[in-house]
Amino acid sequence: MVVASSAAGGLLEAQVGTVRGVLFDIDDTLVDLEYSMTTALREVSEHLLPGLDQSGWERFGRIFTHETTHYYDQYLAGELTFNEQRLLRGRAALGHFGIELADGEESHQWLTAYIQKQPSYVKPFPDVLPLLDVLDRAGIPYGAVSNNVHDYQRAKLDGAGLERVAHLVGTDTLGVAKPNPAIYLEGVRLLGTAPSETLYVGDNRLLDAEGSTAAGLQGVWLNRNAETAAHFSGAAVSTLAELLPLFH
């Protein structure tokens, strides 16, 4: 049994109680997906945008990663395949700079190159392994619940050197996605813990912190980018290192 200590400080101490298990989101929580996407995007698109400066590439990456997520929502709803949403997001980013990615071979080559290169840039954040080491030493079971399919995320974790995250729930595990309570509760079942004694940590305030809390878990928003949310009153940390005192 682990109880939040006074070293955890402030709001976290007040809002986190007994913790017997921990579940994580994966993308931009355990692994730096944004880095892997933007790095691969630039590599496969430089021949189309040879004169683009650094600020332009940052804008390009932001369109793909943050401003076209409605295509990912369509994928989750079963309206697009995973690769269709990738291509549409790429077209939107290129289109912003006046480049039209043609149907057929050009689109196929661009998408194929991206699919091949992006996984090689996936890596865990520096604060991940120290926390997993502490959880292992404390005998606290942990796992991941993701809004992507199991096998794809399993390969991503393994490729990033996170094979030890053995318990994994994907959108195809039960046929539902976050914030459906069932997907979090399946993760809890795999850990063998109670929802109220399971921490859920993720970078998406709505899907991770608020969604898991609504399902009966102890949700924590990993707010790496210091986003503001005036009406959010839940537990939040800026780095996984802030959770370490909970397990000592």
PDB file of C-alpha atoms in Angstrom:
ATOM      1  CA  MET A   1       0.000   0.000   0.000  1.00  0.00           C
ATOM      2  CA  VAL A   2       1.328   3.429  -0.919  1.00  0.00           C
ATOM      3  CA  VAL A   3      -0.078   6.665   0.434  1.00  0.00           C
ATOM      4  CA  ALA A   4       0.768  10.122  -0.804  1.00  0.00           C
ATOM      5  CA  SER A   5       3.453  11.631   1.399  1.00  0.00           C
ATOM      6  CA  SER A   6       3.844  15.250   2.424  1.00  0.00           C
ATOM      7  CA  ALA A   7       6.821  15.444   0.059  1.00  0.00           C
ATOM      8  CA  ALA A   8       4.429  15.191  -2.866  1.00  0.00           C
ATOM      9  CA  GLY A   9       3.259  18.636  -1.864  1.00  0.00           C
ATOM     10  CA  GLY A  10       0.219  20.812  -2.265  1.00  0.00           C
ATOM     11  CA  LEU A  11      -2.637  19.836  -4.484  1.00  0.00           C
ATOM     12  CA  LEU A  12      -1.212  16.423  -5.372  1.00  0.00           C
ATOM     13  CA  GLU A  13      -0.929  15.450  -1.721  1.00  0.00           C
ATOM     14  CA  ALA A  14      -4.495  16.565  -1.092  1.00  0.00           C
ATOM     15  CA  GLN A  15      -6.004  14.777  -4.078  1.00  0.00           C
ATOM     16  CA  VAL A  16      -4.078  11.503  -4.330  1.00  0.00           C
ATOM     17  CA  GLY A  17      -4.780   8.843  -1.739  1.00  0.00           C
ATOM     18  CA  THR A  18      -3.807   5.201  -1.512  1.00  0.00           C
ATOM     19  CA  VAL A  19      -2.262   3.903  -4.740  1.00  0.00           C
ATOM     20  CA  ARG A  20      -1.950   0.178  -5.457  1.00  0.00           C
ATOM     21  CA  GLY A  21      -1.535   0.407  -9.241  1.00  0.00           C
ATOM     22  CA  VAL A  22      -0.733   2.911 -11.988  1.00  0.00           C
ATOM     23  CA  LEU A  23      -2.025   3.186 -15.539  1.00  0.00           C
ATOM     24  CA  PHE A  24      -0.532   5.482 -18.150  1.00  0.00           C
ATOM     25  CA  ASP A  25      -1.545   6.945 -21.446  1.00  0.00           C
ATOM     26  CA  ILE A  26       1.166   6.250 -24.037  1.00  0.00           C
ATOM     27  CA  ASP A  27       1.466   8.959 -26.690  1.00  0.00           C
ATOM     28  CA  ASP A  28       3.057  12.161 -25.366  1.00  0.00           C
ATOM     29  CA  THR A  29       2.897  10.669 -21.868  1.00  0.00           C
ATOM     30  CA  LEU A  30       5.338   7.741 -21.955  1.00  0.00           C
ATOM     31  CA  VAL A  31       6.763   8.353 -25.429  1.00  0.00           C
ATOM     32  CA  ASP A  32       7.475  11.623 -27.205  1.00  0.00           C
ATOM     33  CA  LEU A  33       5.148  11.037 -30.127  1.00  0.00           C
ATOM     34  CA  GLU A  34       5.171  14.662 -31.242  1.00  0.00           C
ATOM     35  CA  TYR A  35       8.942  14.599 -31.686  1.00  0.00           C
ATOM     36  CA  SER A  36       8.809  11.377 -33.677  1.00  0.00           C
ATOM     37  CA  MET A  37       6.039  12.655 -35.932  1.00  0.00           C
ATOM     38  CA  THR A  38       7.522  16.079 -36.642  1.00  0.00           C
ATOM     39  CA  THR A  39      11.019  14.705 -37.239  1.00  0.00           C
ATOM     40  CA  ALA A  40       9.765  12.073 -39.691  1.00  0.00           C
ATOM     41  CA  LEU A  41       7.415  14.561 -41.356  1.00  0.00           C
ATOM     42  CA  ARG A  42      10.245  16.925 -42.116  1.00  0.00           C
ATOM     43  CA  GLU A  43      12.442  14.125 -43.447  1.00  0.00           C
ATOM     44  CA  VAL A  44       9.801  12.878 -45.892  1.00  0.00           C
ATOM     45  CA  SER A  45       8.577  16.333 -46.936  1.00  0.00           C
ATOM     46  CA  GLU A  46      11.760  18.387 -47.393  1.00  0.00           C
ATOM     47  CA  HIS A  47      11.878  17.617 -51.115  1.00  0.00           C
ATOM     48  CA  LEU A  48       8.418  19.161 -51.457  1.00  0.00           C
ATOM     49  CA  LEU A  49       9.261  22.255 -49.388  1.00  0.00           C
ATOM     50  CA  PRO A  50      12.966  22.895 -50.089  1.00  0.00           C
ATOM     51  CA  GLY A  51      12.931  26.548 -49.018  1.00  0.00           C
ATOM     52  CA  LEU A  52      10.999  26.231 -45.774  1.00  0.00           C
ATOM     53  CA  ASP A  53      12.692  27.800 -42.744  1.00  0.00           C
ATOM     54  CA  GLN A  54      12.655  26.512 -39.175  1.00  0.00           C
ATOM     55  CA  SER A  55       9.566  28.474 -38.166  1.00  0.00           C
ATOM     56  CA  GLY A  56       7.822  27.090 -41.219  1.00  0.00           C
ATOM     57  CA  TRP A  57       8.670  23.539 -40.240  1.00  0.00           C
ATOM     58  CA  GLU A  58       7.397  24.207 -36.740  1.00  0.00           C
ATOM     59  CA  ARG A  59       4.143  25.457 -38.242  1.00  0.00           C
ATOM     60  CA  PHE A  60       4.018  22.414 -40.527  1.00  0.00           C
ATOM     61  CA  GLY A  61       4.432  20.076 -37.576  1.00  0.00           C
ATOM     62  CA  ARG A  62       1.843  21.859 -35.474  1.00  0.00           C
ATOM     63  CA  ILE A  63      -0.788  21.566 -38.212  1.00  0.00           C
ATOM     64  CA  PHE A  64      -0.170  17.822 -38.417  1.00  0.00           C
ATOM     65  CA  THR A  65       0.027  17.137 -34.689  1.00  0.00           C
ATOM     66  CA  HIS A  66      -2.472  19.603 -33.198  1.00  0.00           C
ATOM     67  CA  GLU A  67      -4.729  21.212 -35.785  1.00  0.00           C
ATOM     68  CA  THR A  68      -5.906  18.165 -37.725  1.00  0.00           C
ATOM     69  CA  THR A  69      -6.854  15.877 -34.858  1.00  0.00           C
ATOM     70  CA  HIS A  70     -10.451  15.797 -36.121  1.00  0.00           C
ATOM     71  CA  TYR A  71      -9.183  13.286 -38.677  1.00  0.00           C
ATOM     72  CA  TYR A  72      -7.958  11.086 -35.804  1.00  0.00           C
ATOM     73  CA  ASP A  73     -11.384  11.420 -34.210  1.00  0.00           C
ATOM     74  CA  GLN A  74     -12.853  10.139 -37.476  1.00  0.00           C
ATOM     75  CA  TYR A  75     -10.474   7.182 -37.292  1.00  0.00           C
ATOM     76  CA  LEU A  76     -11.625   6.414 -33.748  1.00  0.00           C
ATOM     77  CA  ALA A  77     -15.220   6.621 -34.965  1.00  0.00           C
ATOM     78  CA  GLY A  78     -14.467   4.051 -37.689  1.00  0.00           C
ATOM     79  CA  GLU A  79     -14.903   6.544 -40.522  1.00  0.00           C
ATOM     80  CA  LEU A  80     -11.255   6.457 -41.661  1.00  0.00           C
ATOM     81  CA  THR A  81      -8.440   3.932 -41.487  1.00  0.00           C
ATOM     82  CA  PHE A  82      -5.361   4.810 -39.450  1.00  0.00           C
ATOM     83  CA  ASN A  83      -3.311   5.487 -42.565  1.00  0.00           C
ATOM     84  CA  GLU A  84      -6.112   7.476 -44.232  1.00  0.00           C
ATOM     85  CA  GLN A  85      -6.147   9.915 -41.336  1.00  0.00           C
ATOM     86  CA  ARG A  86      -2.359  10.167 -41.515  1.00  0.00           C
ATOM     87  CA  LEU A  87      -2.504  11.030 -45.206  1.00  0.00           C
ATOM     88  CA  LEU A  88      -5.269  13.604 -44.743  1.00  0.00           C
ATOM     89  CA  ARG A  89      -3.293  15.299 -41.993  1.00  0.00           C
ATOM     90  CA  GLY A  90      -0.205  15.348 -44.191  1.00  0.00           C
ATOM     91  CA  ARG A  91      -2.172  16.824 -47.077  1.00  0.00           C
ATOM     92  CA  ALA A  92      -3.561  19.529 -44.803  1.00  0.00           C
ATOM     93  CA  ALA A  93      -0.087  20.479 -43.575  1.00  0.00           C
ATOM     94  CA  LEU A  94       1.363  20.539 -47.079  1.00  0.00           C
ATOM     95  CA  GLY A  95      -1.665  22.368 -48.419  1.00  0.00           C
ATOM     96  CA  HIS A  96      -1.071  25.192 -45.943  1.00  0.00           C
ATOM     97  CA  PHE A  97       2.157  25.888 -47.847  1.00  0.00           C
ATOM     98  CA  GLY A  98       0.568  25.555 -51.268  1.00  0.00           C
ATOM     99  CA  ILE A  99       1.670  21.987 -51.982  1.00  0.00           C
ATOM    100  CA  GLU A 100      -0.954  19.530 -53.206  1.00  0.00           C
ATOM    101  CA  LEU A 101      -0.142  15.899 -52.591  1.00  0.00           C
ATOM    102  CA  ALA A 102      -1.631  14.149 -55.602  1.00  0.00           C
ATOM    103  CA  ASP A 103      -3.684  10.992 -55.413  1.00  0.00           C
ATOM    104  CA  GLY A 104      -2.052   7.765 -56.452  1.00  0.00           C
ATOM    105  CA  GLU A 105       1.670   7.131 -56.501  1.00  0.00           C
ATOM    106  CA  GLU A 106       2.784  10.450 -54.995  1.00  0.00           C
ATOM    107  CA  SER A 107       0.543  10.028 -51.961  1.00  0.00           C
ATOM    108  CA  HIS A 108       1.522   6.373 -51.659  1.00  0.00           C
ATOM    109  CA  GLN A 109       5.231   7.169 -51.692  1.00  0.00           C
ATOM    110  CA  TRP A 110       4.891   9.975 -49.141  1.00  0.00           C
ATOM    111  CA  LEU A 111       2.797   7.876 -46.763  1.00  0.00           C
ATOM    112  CA  THR A 112       5.008   4.803 -47.136  1.00  0.00           C
ATOM    113  CA  ALA A 113       8.131   6.827 -46.362  1.00  0.00           C
ATOM    114  CA  TYR A 114       6.494   8.331 -43.289  1.00  0.00           C
ATOM    115  CA  ILE A 115       5.302   4.930 -42.035  1.00  0.00           C
ATOM    116  CA  GLN A 116       8.816   3.542 -42.416  1.00  0.00           C
ATOM    117  CA  LYS A 117      10.665   6.423 -40.745  1.00  0.00           C
ATOM    118  CA  GLN A 118       8.394   7.561 -37.902  1.00  0.00           C
ATOM    119  CA  PRO A 119       8.814   4.527 -35.586  1.00  0.00           C
ATOM    120  CA  SER A 120      12.596   4.937 -35.511  1.00  0.00           C
ATOM    121  CA  TYR A 121      12.222   8.322 -33.811  1.00  0.00           C
ATOM    122  CA  VAL A 122       9.920   7.138 -31.008  1.00  0.00           C
ATOM    123  CA  LYS A 123      11.624   7.384 -27.632  1.00  0.00           C
ATOM    124  CA  PRO A 124      10.518   7.595 -23.988  1.00  0.00           C
ATOM    125  CA  PHE A 125      10.603  10.897 -22.160  1.00  0.00           C
ATOM    126  CA  PRO A 126      13.546  11.183 -19.725  1.00  0.00           C
ATOM    127  CA  ASP A 127      11.222  11.053 -16.700  1.00  0.00           C
ATOM    128  CA  VAL A 128       9.672   7.685 -17.625  1.00  0.00           C
ATOM    129  CA  LEU A 129      12.317   5.098 -16.741  1.00  0.00           C
ATOM    130  CA  PRO A 130      13.087   6.594 -13.295  1.00  0.00           C
ATOM    131  CA  LEU A 131       9.397   6.355 -12.366  1.00  0.00           C
ATOM    132  CA  LEU A 132       9.068   2.792 -13.669  1.00  0.00           C
ATOM    133  CA  ASP A 133      12.169   1.834 -11.686  1.00  0.00           C
ATOM    134  CA  VAL A 134      10.562   3.193  -8.517  1.00  0.00           C
ATOM    135  CA  LEU A 135       7.305   1.376  -9.232  1.00  0.00           C
ATOM    136  CA  ASP A 136       9.195  -1.878  -9.793  1.00  0.00           C
ATOM    137  CA  ARG A 137      11.066  -1.507  -6.522  1.00  0.00           C
ATOM    138  CA  ALA A 138       7.837  -0.709  -4.670  1.00  0.00           C
ATOM    139  CA  GLY A 139       6.051  -3.695  -6.199  1.00  0.00           C
ATOM    140  CA  ILE A 140       3.366  -1.471  -7.729  1.00  0.00           C
ATOM    141  CA  PRO A 141       1.850  -2.987 -10.903  1.00  0.00           C
ATOM    142  CA  TYR A 142       1.501  -0.681 -13.883  1.00  0.00           C
ATOM    143  CA  GLY A 143       0.244  -0.689 -17.443  1.00  0.00           C
ATOM    144  CA  ALA A 144      -1.079   1.474 -20.250  1.00  0.00           C
ATOM    145  CA  VAL A 145      -4.464   2.363 -21.718  1.00  0.00           C
ATOM    146  CA  SER A 146      -4.347   3.936 -25.167  1.00  0.00           C
ATOM    147  CA  ASN A 147      -6.656   5.392 -27.793  1.00  0.00           C
ATOM    148  CA  ASN A 148      -5.010   3.325 -30.497  1.00  0.00           C
ATOM    149  CA  VAL A 149      -5.070  -0.379 -31.302  1.00  0.00           C
ATOM    150  CA  HIS A 150      -3.227  -2.864 -29.089  1.00  0.00           C
ATOM    151  CA  ASP A 151      -0.695  -4.357 -31.512  1.00  0.00           C
ATOM    152  CA  TYR A 152       0.403  -0.991 -32.919  1.00  0.00           C
ATOM    153  CA  GLN A 153       0.942   0.401 -29.439  1.00  0.00           C
ATOM    154  CA  ARG A 154       2.639  -2.798 -28.270  1.00  0.00           C
ATOM    155  CA  ALA A 155       5.183  -2.448 -31.071  1.00  0.00           C
ATOM    156  CA  LYS A 156       5.628   1.237 -30.211  1.00  0.00           C
ATOM    157  CA  LEU A 157       6.338   0.524 -26.548  1.00  0.00           C
ATOM    158  CA  ASP A 158       8.727  -2.300 -27.368  1.00  0.00           C
ATOM    159  CA  GLY A 159      10.535  -0.192 -29.972  1.00  0.00           C
ATOM    160  CA  ALA A 160      10.980   2.566 -27.397  1.00  0.00           C
ATOM    161  CA  GLY A 161      12.528   0.139 -24.908  1.00  0.00           C
ATOM    162  CA  LEU A 162       9.421  -0.037 -22.726  1.00  0.00           C
ATOM    163  CA  GLU A 163       8.826  -3.782 -22.918  1.00  0.00           C
ATOM    164  CA  ARG A 164       8.335  -3.832 -19.157  1.00  0.00           C
ATOM    165  CA  VAL A 165       4.965  -2.090 -19.567  1.00  0.00           C
ATOM    166  CA  ALA A 166       3.359  -5.521 -19.831  1.00  0.00           C
ATOM    167  CA  HIS A 167      -0.328  -4.660 -19.356  1.00  0.00           C
ATOM    168  CA  LEU A 168      -1.814  -2.831 -22.329  1.00  0.00           C
ATOM    169  CA  VAL A 169      -5.368  -1.963 -23.332  1.00  0.00           C
ATOM    170  CA  GLY A 170      -6.088  -0.611 -26.822  1.00  0.00           C
ATOM    171  CA  THR A 171      -9.208   0.612 -28.561  1.00  0.00           C
ATOM    172  CA  ASP A 172      -9.703  -2.820 -30.114  1.00  0.00           C
ATOM    173  CA  THR A 173      -9.462  -4.652 -26.770  1.00  0.00           C
ATOM    174  CA  LEU A 174     -13.096  -3.949 -25.900  1.00  0.00           C
ATOM    175  CA  GLY A 175     -14.116  -1.997 -28.989  1.00  0.00           C
ATOM    176  CA  VAL A 176     -14.323   1.318 -27.119  1.00  0.00           C
ATOM    177  CA  ALA A 177     -12.085   4.365 -26.752  1.00  0.00           C
ATOM    178  CA  LYS A 178     -11.407   6.893 -24.019  1.00  0.00           C
ATOM    179  CA  PRO A 179     -13.360   8.439 -22.338  1.00  0.00           C
ATOM    180  CA  ASN A 180     -15.609   5.351 -22.242  1.00  0.00           C
ATOM    181  CA  PRO A 181     -15.266   4.110 -18.639  1.00  0.00           C
ATOM    182  CA  ALA A 182     -14.882   0.493 -19.773  1.00  0.00           C
ATOM    183  CA  ILE A 183     -11.454   1.049 -21.304  1.00  0.00           C
ATOM    184  CA  TYR A 184      -9.950   2.391 -18.069  1.00  0.00           C
ATOM    185  CA  LEU A 185     -11.655  -0.305 -16.018  1.00  0.00           C
ATOM    186  CA  GLU A 186     -10.184  -3.007 -18.245  1.00  0.00           C
ATOM    187  CA  GLY A 187      -6.752  -1.664 -17.373  1.00  0.00           C
ATOM    188  CA  VAL A 188      -7.666  -1.784 -13.700  1.00  0.00           C
ATOM    189  CA  ARG A 189      -8.800  -5.403 -14.124  1.00  0.00           C
ATOM    190  CA  LEU A 190      -5.480  -6.353 -15.701  1.00  0.00           C
ATOM    191  CA  LEU A 191      -3.585  -4.824 -12.778  1.00  0.00           C
ATOM    192  CA  GLY A 192      -5.792  -6.591 -10.256  1.00  0.00           C
ATOM    193  CA  THR A 193      -6.445  -3.383  -8.344  1.00  0.00           C
ATOM    194  CA  ALA A 194      -9.504  -1.378  -7.352  1.00  0.00           C
ATOM    195  CA  PRO A 195     -10.397   1.686  -9.468  1.00  0.00           C
ATOM    196  CA  SER A 196     -10.260   4.013  -6.466  1.00  0.00           C
ATOM    197  CA  GLU A 197      -6.725   2.827  -5.691  1.00  0.00           C
ATOM    198  CA  THR A 198      -5.433   3.100  -9.259  1.00  0.00           C
ATOM    199  CA  LEU A 199      -3.664   6.182 -10.540  1.00  0.00           C
ATOM    200  CA  TYR A 200      -4.229   7.107 -14.195  1.00  0.00           C
ATOM    201  CA  VAL A 201      -1.722   9.537 -15.709  1.00  0.00           C
ATOM    202  CA  GLY A 202      -1.976  11.150 -19.130  1.00  0.00           C
ATOM    203  CA  ASP A 203      -1.300  14.320 -21.101  1.00  0.00           C
ATOM    204  CA  ASN A 204      -4.864  14.865 -22.319  1.00  0.00           C
ATOM    205  CA  ARG A 205      -6.858  16.697 -19.662  1.00  0.00           C
ATOM    206  CA  LEU A 206     -10.258  15.587 -20.951  1.00  0.00           C
ATOM    207  CA  LEU A 207      -9.548  11.999 -21.999  1.00  0.00           C
ATOM    208  CA  ASP A 208      -6.965  11.098 -19.385  1.00  0.00           C
ATOM    209  CA  ALA A 209      -7.432  13.088 -16.181  1.00  0.00           C
ATOM    210  CA  GLU A 210     -11.160  13.802 -16.323  1.00  0.00           C
ATOM    211  CA  GLY A 211     -12.138  10.622 -18.192  1.00  0.00           C
ATOM    212  CA  SER A 212     -10.374   8.296 -15.787  1.00  0.00           C
ATOM    213  CA  THR A 213     -11.657  10.188 -12.760  1.00  0.00           C
ATOM    214  CA  ALA A 214     -15.215   9.846 -14.051  1.00  0.00           C
ATOM    215  CA  ALA A 215     -14.584   6.088 -14.310  1.00  0.00           C
ATOM    216  CA  GLY A 216     -13.639   5.955 -10.626  1.00  0.00           C
ATOM    217  CA  LEU A 217      -9.849   6.094 -10.900  1.00  0.00           C
ATOM    218  CA  GLN A 218      -7.520   8.756  -9.528  1.00  0.00           C
ATOM    219  CA  GLY A 219      -6.821  10.808 -12.633  1.00  0.00           C
ATOM    220  CA  VAL A 220      -3.716  12.975 -12.924  1.00  0.00           C
ATOM    221  CA  TRP A 221      -3.146  15.423 -15.765  1.00  0.00           C
ATOM    222  CA  LEU A 222       0.448  15.369 -17.023  1.00  0.00           C
ATOM    223  CA  ASN A 223       0.612  18.973 -18.194  1.00  0.00           C
ATOM    224  CA  ARG A 224       4.066  19.003 -19.757  1.00  0.00           C
ATOM    225  CA  ASN A 225       3.449  22.193 -21.748  1.00  0.00           C
ATOM    226  CA  ALA A 226       2.031  24.342 -18.913  1.00  0.00           C
ATOM    227  CA  GLU A 227      -1.346  24.693 -20.565  1.00  0.00           C
ATOM    228  CA  THR A 228      -3.960  26.710 -18.715  1.00  0.00           C
ATOM    229  CA  ALA A 229      -7.343  25.287 -17.784  1.00  0.00           C
ATOM    230  CA  ALA A 230      -9.263  27.683 -15.565  1.00  0.00           C
ATOM    231  CA  HIS A 231     -12.021  25.248 -14.652  1.00  0.00           C
ATOM    232  CA  PHE A 232      -9.830  22.194 -14.006  1.00  0.00           C
ATOM    233  CA  SER A 233      -9.684  21.395 -10.300  1.00  0.00           C
ATOM    234  CA  GLY A 234      -8.135  17.937 -10.451  1.00  0.00           C
ATOM    235  CA  ALA A 235      -4.603  16.749  -9.753  1.00  0.00           C
ATOM    236  CA  ALA A 236      -1.922  17.856 -12.190  1.00  0.00           C
ATOM    237  CA  VAL A 237       1.850  17.530 -12.549  1.00  0.00           C
ATOM    238  CA  SER A 238       4.281  19.030 -15.049  1.00  0.00           C
ATOM    239  CA  THR A 239       6.579  16.003 -15.070  1.00  0.00           C
ATOM    240  CA  LEU A 240       6.401  12.377 -14.003  1.00  0.00           C
ATOM    241  CA  ALA A 241       9.182  13.133 -11.533  1.00  0.00           C
ATOM    242  CA  GLU A 242       6.584  14.900  -9.381  1.00  0.00           C
ATOM    243  CA  LEU A 243       4.952  11.518  -8.772  1.00  0.00           C
ATOM    244  CA  LEU A 244       8.080   9.906  -7.351  1.00  0.00           C
ATOM    245  CA  PRO A 245       7.441  10.956  -3.730  1.00  0.00           C
ATOM    246  CA  LEU A 246       4.166   9.035  -3.795  1.00  0.00           C
ATOM    247  CA  PHE A 247       6.062   5.753  -3.980  1.00  0.00           C
ATOM    248  CA  HIS A 248       8.834   6.192  -1.425  1.00  0.00           C
TER     249      HIS A 248
END
